[in-house]
Coordinates of C-alpha atoms and ligand atoms in Angstrom, one line a residue:
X20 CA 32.8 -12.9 -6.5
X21 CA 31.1 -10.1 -7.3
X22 CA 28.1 -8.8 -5.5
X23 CA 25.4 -9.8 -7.7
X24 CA 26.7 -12.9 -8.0
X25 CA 26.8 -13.2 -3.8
X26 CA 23.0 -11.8 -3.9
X27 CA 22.3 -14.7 -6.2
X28 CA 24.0 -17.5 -4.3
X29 CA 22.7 -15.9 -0.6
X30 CA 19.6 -14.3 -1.0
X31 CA 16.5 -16.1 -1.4
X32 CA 14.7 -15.5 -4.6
X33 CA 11.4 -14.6 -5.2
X34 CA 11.4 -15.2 -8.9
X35 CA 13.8 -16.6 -11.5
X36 CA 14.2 -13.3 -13.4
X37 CA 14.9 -10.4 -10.8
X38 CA 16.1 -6.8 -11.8
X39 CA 19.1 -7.3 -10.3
X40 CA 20.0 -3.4 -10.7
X41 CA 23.0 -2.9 -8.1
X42 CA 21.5 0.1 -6.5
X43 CA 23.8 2.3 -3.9
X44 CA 22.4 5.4 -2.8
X45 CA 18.7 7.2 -3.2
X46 CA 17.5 10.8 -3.2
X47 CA 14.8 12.6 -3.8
X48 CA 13.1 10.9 -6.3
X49 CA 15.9 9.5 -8.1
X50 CA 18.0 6.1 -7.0
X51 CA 21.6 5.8 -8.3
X52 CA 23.7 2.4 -9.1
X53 CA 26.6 1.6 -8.2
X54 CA 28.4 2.7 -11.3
X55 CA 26.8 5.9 -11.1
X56 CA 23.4 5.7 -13.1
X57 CA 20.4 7.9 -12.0
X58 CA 17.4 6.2 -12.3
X59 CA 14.2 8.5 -12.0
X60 CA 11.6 6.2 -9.3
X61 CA 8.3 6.5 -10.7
X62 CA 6.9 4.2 -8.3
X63 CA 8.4 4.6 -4.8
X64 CA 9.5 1.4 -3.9
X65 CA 5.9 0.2 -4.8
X66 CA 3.6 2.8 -3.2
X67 CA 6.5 3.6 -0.2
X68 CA 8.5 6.7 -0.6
X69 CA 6.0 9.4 -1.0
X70 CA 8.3 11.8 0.6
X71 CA 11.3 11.0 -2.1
X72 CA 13.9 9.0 -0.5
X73 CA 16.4 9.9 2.0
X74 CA 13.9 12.9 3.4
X75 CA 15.7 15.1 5.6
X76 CA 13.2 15.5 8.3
X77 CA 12.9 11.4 8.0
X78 CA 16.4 10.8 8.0
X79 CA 17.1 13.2 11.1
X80 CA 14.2 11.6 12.9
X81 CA 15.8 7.8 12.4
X82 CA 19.4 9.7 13.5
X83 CA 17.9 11.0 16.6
X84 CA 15.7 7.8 17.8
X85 CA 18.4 5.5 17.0
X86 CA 20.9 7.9 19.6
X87 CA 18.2 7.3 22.0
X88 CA 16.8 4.2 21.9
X89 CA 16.0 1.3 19.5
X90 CA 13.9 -1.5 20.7
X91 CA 13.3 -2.3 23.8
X92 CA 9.8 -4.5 25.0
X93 CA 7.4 -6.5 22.6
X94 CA 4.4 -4.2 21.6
X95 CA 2.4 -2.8 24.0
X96 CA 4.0 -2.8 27.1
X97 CA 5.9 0.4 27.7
X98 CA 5.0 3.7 27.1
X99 CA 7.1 4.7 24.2
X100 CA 6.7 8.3 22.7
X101 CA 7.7 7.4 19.6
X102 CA 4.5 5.4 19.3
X103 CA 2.2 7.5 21.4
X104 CA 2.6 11.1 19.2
X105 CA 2.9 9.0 15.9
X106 CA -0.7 7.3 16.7
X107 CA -2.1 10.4 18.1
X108 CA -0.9 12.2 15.0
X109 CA -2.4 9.5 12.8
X110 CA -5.5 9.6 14.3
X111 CA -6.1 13.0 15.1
X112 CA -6.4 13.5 11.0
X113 CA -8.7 10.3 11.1
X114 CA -12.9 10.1 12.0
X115 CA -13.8 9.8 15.9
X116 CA -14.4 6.6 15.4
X117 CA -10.7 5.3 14.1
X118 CA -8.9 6.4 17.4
X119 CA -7.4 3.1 18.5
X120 CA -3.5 2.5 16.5
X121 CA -2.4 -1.3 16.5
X122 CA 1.5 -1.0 15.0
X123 CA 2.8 -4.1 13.3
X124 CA 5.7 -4.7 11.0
X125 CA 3.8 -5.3 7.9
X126 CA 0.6 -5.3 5.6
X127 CA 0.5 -8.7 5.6
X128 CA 0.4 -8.2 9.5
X129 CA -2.1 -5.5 9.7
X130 CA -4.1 -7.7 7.3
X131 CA -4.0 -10.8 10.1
X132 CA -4.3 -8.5 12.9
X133 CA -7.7 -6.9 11.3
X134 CA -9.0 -10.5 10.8
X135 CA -8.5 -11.8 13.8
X136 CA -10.0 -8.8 15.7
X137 CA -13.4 -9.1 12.9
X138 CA -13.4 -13.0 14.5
X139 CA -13.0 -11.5 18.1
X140 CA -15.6 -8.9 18.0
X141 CA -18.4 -10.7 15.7
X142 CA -17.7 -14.2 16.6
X143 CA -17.6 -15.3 13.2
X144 CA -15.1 -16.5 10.9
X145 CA -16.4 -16.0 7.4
X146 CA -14.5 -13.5 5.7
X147 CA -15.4 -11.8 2.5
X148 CA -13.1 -10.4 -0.2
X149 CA -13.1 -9.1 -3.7
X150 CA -11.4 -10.7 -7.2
X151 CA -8.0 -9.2 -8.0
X152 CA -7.4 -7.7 -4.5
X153 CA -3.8 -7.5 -2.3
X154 CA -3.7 -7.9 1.2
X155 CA -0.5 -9.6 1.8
X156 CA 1.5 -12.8 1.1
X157 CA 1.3 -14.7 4.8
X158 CA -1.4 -17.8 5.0
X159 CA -4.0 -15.9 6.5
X160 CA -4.0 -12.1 4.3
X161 CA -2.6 -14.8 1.2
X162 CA -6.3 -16.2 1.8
X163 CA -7.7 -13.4 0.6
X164 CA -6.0 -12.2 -2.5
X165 CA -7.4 -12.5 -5.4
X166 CA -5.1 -14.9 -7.9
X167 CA -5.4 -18.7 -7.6
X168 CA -2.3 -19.0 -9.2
X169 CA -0.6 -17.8 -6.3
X170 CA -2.8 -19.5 -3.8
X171 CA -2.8 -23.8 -5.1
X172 CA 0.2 -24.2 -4.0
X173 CA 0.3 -23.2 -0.8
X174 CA -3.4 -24.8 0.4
X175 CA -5.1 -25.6 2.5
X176 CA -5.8 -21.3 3.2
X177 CA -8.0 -20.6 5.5
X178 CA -11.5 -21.4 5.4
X179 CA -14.5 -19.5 5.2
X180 CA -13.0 -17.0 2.6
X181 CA -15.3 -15.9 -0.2
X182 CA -14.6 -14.0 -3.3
X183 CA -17.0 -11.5 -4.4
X184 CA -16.8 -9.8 -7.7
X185 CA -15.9 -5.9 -7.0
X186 CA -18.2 -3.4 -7.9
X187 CA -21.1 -6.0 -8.4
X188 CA -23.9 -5.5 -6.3
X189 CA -25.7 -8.8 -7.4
X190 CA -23.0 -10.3 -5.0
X191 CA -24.1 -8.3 -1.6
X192 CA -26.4 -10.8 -0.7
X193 CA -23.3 -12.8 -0.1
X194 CA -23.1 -10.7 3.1
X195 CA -24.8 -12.5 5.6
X196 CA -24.9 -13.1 9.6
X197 CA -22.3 -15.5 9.0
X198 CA -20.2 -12.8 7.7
X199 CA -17.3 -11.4 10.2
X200 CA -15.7 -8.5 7.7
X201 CA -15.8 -7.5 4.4
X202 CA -12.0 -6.3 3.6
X203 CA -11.5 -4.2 0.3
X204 CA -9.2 -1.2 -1.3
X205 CA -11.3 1.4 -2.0
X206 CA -8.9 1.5 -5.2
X207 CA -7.3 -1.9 -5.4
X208 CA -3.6 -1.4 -6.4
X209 CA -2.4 -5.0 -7.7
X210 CA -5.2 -5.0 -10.5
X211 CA -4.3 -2.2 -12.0
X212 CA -5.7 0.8 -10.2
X213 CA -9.3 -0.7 -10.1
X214 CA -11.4 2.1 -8.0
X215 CA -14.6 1.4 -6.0
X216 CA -17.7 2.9 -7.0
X217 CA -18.9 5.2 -4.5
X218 CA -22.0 3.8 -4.5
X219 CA -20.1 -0.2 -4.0
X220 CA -18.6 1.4 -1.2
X221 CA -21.4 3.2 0.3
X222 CA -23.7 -0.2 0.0
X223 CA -20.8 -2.4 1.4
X224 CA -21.1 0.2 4.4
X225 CA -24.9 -0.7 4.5
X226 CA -24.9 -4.0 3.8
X227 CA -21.6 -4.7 7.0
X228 CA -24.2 -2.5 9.2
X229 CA -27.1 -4.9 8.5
X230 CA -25.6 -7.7 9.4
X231 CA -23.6 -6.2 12.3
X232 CA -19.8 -7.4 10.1
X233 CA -16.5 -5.4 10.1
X234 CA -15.9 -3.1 7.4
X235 CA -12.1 -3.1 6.0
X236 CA -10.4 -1.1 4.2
X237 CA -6.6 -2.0 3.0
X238 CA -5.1 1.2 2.8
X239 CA -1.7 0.2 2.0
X240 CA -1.5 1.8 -1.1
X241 CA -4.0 4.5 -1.3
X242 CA -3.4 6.8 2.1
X243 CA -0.6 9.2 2.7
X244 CA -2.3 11.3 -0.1
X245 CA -1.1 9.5 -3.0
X246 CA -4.7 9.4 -4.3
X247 CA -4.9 13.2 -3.4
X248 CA -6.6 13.0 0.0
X249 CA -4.9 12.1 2.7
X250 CA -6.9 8.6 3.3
X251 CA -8.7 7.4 0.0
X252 CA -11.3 6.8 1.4
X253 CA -12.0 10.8 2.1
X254 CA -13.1 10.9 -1.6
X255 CA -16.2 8.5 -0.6
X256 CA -17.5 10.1 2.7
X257 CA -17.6 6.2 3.4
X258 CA -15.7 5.3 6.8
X259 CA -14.5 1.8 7.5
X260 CA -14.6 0.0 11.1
X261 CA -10.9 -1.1 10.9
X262 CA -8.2 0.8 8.4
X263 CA -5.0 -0.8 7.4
X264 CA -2.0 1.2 7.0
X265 CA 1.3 0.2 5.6
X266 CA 3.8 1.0 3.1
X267 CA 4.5 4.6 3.5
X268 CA 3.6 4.3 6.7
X269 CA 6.3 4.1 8.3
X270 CA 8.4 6.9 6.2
X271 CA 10.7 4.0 4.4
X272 CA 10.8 2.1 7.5
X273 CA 9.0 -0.8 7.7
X274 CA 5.8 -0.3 9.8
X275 CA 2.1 -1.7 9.3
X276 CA -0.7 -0.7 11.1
X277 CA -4.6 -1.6 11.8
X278 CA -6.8 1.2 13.3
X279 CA -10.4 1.0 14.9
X280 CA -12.1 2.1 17.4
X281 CA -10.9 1.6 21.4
X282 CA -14.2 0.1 21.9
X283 CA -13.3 -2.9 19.3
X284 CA -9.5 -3.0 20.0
X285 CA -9.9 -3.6 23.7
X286 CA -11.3 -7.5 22.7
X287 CA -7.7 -8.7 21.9
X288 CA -6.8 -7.6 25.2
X289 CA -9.2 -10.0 27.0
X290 CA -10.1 -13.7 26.9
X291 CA -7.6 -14.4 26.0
X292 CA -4.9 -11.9 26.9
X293 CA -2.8 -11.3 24.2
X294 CA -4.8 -11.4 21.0
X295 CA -2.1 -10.6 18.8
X296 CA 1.5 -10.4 20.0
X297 CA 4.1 -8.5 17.7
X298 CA 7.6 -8.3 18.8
X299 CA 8.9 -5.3 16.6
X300 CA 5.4 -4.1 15.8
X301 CA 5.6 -0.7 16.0
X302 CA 9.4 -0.3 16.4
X303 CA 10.6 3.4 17.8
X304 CA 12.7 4.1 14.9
X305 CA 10.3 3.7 12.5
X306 CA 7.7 5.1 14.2
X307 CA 9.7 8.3 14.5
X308 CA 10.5 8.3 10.8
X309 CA 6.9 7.7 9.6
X310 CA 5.8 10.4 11.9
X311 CA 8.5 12.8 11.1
X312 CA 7.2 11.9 6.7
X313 CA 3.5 12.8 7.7
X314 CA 4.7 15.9 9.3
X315 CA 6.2 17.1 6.3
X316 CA 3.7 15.5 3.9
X317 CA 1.0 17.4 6.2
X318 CA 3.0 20.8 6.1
X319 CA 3.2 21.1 2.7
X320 CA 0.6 20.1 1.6
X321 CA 2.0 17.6 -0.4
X322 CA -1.7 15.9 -0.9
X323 CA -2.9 18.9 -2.6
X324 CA -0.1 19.1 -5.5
X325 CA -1.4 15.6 -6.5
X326 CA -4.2 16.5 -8.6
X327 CA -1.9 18.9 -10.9
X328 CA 0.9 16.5 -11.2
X329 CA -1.7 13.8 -12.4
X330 CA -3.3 16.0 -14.9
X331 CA 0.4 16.6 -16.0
X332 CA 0.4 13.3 -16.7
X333 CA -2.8 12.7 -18.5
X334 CA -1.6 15.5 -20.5
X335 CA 1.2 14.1 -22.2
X336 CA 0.8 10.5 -22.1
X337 CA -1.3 9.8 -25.7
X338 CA -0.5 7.6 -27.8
X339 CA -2.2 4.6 -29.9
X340 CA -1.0 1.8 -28.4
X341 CA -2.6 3.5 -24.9
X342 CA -5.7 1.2 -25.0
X343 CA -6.6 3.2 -21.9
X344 CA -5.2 5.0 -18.4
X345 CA -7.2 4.1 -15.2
X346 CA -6.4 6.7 -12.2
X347 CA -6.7 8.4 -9.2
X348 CA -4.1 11.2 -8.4
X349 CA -0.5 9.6 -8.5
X350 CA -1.7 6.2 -8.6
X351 CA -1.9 5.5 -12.6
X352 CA -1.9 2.9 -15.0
X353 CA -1.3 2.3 -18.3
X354 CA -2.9 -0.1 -20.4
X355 CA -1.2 -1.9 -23.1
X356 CA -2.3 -4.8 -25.2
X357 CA -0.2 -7.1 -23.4
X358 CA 2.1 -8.1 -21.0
X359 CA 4.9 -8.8 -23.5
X360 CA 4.7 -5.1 -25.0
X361 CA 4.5 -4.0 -21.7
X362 CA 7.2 -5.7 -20.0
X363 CA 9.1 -4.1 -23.4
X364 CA 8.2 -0.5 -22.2
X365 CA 9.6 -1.6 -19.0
X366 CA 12.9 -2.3 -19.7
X367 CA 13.6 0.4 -22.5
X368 CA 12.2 2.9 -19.7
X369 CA 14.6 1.2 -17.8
X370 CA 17.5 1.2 -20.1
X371 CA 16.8 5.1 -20.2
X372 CA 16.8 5.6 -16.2
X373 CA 13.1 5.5 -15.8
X374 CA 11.5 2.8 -13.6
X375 CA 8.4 1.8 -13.7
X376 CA 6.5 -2.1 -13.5
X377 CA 3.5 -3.5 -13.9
X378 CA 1.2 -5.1 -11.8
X379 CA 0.4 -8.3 -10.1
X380 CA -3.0 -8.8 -11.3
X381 CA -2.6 -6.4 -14.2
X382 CA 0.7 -7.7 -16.2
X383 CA -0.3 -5.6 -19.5
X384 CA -0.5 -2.3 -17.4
X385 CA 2.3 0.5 -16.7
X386 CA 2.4 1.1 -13.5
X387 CA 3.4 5.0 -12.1
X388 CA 3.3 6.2 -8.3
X389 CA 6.0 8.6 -8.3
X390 CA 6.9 10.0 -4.7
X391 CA 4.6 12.9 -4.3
X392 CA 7.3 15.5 -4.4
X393 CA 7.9 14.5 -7.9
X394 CA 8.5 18.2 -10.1
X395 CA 6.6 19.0 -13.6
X396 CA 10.0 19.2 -14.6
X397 CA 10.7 15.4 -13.9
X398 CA 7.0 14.4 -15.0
X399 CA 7.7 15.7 -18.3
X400 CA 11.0 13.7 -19.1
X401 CA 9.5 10.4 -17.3
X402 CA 6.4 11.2 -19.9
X403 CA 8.7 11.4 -23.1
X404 CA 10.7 8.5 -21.8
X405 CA 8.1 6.2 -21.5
X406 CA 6.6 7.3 -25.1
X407 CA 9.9 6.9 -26.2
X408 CA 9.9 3.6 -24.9
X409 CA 6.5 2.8 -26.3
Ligands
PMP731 N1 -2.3 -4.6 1.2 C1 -2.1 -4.0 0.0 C2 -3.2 -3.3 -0.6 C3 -0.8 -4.1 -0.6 O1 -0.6 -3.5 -1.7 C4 0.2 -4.8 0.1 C5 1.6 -4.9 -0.5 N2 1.7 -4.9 -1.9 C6 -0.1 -5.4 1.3 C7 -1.3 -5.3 1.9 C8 1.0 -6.3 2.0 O2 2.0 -5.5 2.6 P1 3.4 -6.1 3.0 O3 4.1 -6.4 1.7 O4 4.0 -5.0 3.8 O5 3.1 -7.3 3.8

């Protein structure tokens, strides 16, 4: 049998049509198949890989942590350096105020983590979120997303979830003293690159300090400079209570994290003990590697190249059937009439060694988050591919 046919009969699907590319070795920005295709990865393993993959420094990082140790306690227990320079790193480039690194294995986790500590420092259980937004795919972060059609099935959610319209302030009276946290994206990812207002953020900000509720943000896509700034939420002034990392996080290892103050973290510690428990939450080896990719990202200044590359982009991408390109740095995407002409684009970029998708919320748009090391060079074939394509 051969190895696509094993994934098919082994591996759990998650739809009935995947890609199924056979893919055997990644570098840099490009992944290679199995017979030897280069495919150019225009979006990092969804928002992942902004170092390329297959860093060096990342690489010899995992190489070097693995030699000396892999797991060894559930989170929080011994004093591992791994985790203790990567959280000190992290929030040592973060405000006073987020100085306090819960590591997890997931969004989704970070997501659950961040509610239940909003429930153990308010006392309430209501939980606000916004239409077309992504936190995750377990019960409790699945709650808040913002597609029914991915929620009937799977009900009852939780309770106490309500779904605001983003960027409306008629809907901030919805806020209340009921309300334990407001979670949002400051540029929601699965909708198509949808960014806040400024001002929506700043009076969400207000609004959480009125009633004394936690202020999210789901950072999963947005930080590690893929919006240009190293935390998106830098381009607002507006600073959350609770930030949730994932993604590229942990370097292409999988890592999640939620970050607050030490003041609010210490309530899962107390009555009860044990507020959240994570096994491999904040494993060494990829807490090494996701350091080790922020070390190099905050080196070179990889955050600062982002502004160019996406003017590159805006540059060269015209053409008619473009209804219209929403954007922020190397987080972009294309509108197209629909999703059948843009699920065509996809797979002639595809048949031409570009890949690209489209979003969950956002079927008719192209999406494009290169790795952030991405060259003019490659910009400007991915841009004539994808025209081609069009
Ligand atoms: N939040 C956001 C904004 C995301 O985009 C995602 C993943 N697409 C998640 C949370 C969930 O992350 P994970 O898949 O690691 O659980």
């Amino acid at each position: 049998m051969t190895q696509r046919q094993l994934f098919q009969q082994h591996l759990a699907p998650t739809s009935p049509s995947p890609l199924l590319l056979e893919m055997e070795r990644a570098e840099g920005c490009n992944i290679f198949d199995t017979s030897g295709k280069k495919y150019l990865d225009l979006i990092s393993g969804i928002a992942v890989s902004y170092l390329g993959h297959s860093h060096p420094a990342v690489v010899e990082a995992v190489k070097n942590q693995a030699e000396k140790h892999m797991h060894l306690m559930v989170y929080g227990e011994y004093v591992q350096s791994p985790q203790v320079t990567y959280a000190q790193l992290l929030t040592k480039n973060l405000p006073d105020s987020l100085n306090c690194v819960y590591f997890v294995n997931s969004g989704s986790e970070a997501t659950e983590g961040a509610m239940k500590l909003a429930k153990r420092v308010t006392g309430r259980a209501e939980i606000i979120c916004f239409d077309k937004a992504y936190h995750g795919s377990t019960q409790g972060s699945l709650s808040l997303i913002g597609g029914d059609e991915f929620k009937n099935a799977y009900r009852p959610l939780l309770p106490g979830i309500q779904r605001l319209r983003f960027n409306d302030f008629g809907e901030l009276d919805k806020i209340t003293k009921r309300t334990a946290a407001v979670v949002v994206e400051p540029i929601q990812g699965e909708a198509g690159v949808r960014i806040a207002e400024k001002k929506f953020l700043q009076a969400l900000r207000d609004k959480c300090n009125d009633v004394c509720a936690l202020l999210i943000f789901d950072e999963a896509q947005t930080a590690f400079g893929r919006t240009g700034k190293l935390f998106a939420f830098e381009h607002d002034g507006v600073v959350p209570d609770v930030l949730l990392l994932a993604k590229g996080l942990g370097g292409g290892m999988p890592l999640g994290a939620f970050i607050a103050s030490h003041e609010l973290m210490s309530t899962l510690a107390n009555h009860p003990v044990l507020g959240h428990i994570t096994t491999f939450g904040g494993h060494p080896v990829c807490c090494a590697a996701g350091r080790a990719a922020m070390e190099v990202l905050l080196s070179e200044k990889l955050h600062h190249t982002v502004e160019k590359k996406n003017q590159l982009f805006l540059e060269l991408l015209h053409h008619p059937a473009i209804i219209s390109i929403r954007h922020q740095g190397l987080m972009i995407a294309i509108e197209f009439p629909s999703f059948e002409f843009n699920k065509k684009v996809i797979d002639a970029c595809l048949q031409k060694g570009v890949i690209t998708d489209w979003f969950l919320f956002a079927g008719n748009c192209l999406r494009i988050a290169p790795p952030l090391i991405i060259t003019e060079e490659e910009i400007r074939w991915a841009c004539e591919v994808i025209l081609d394509a069009i």
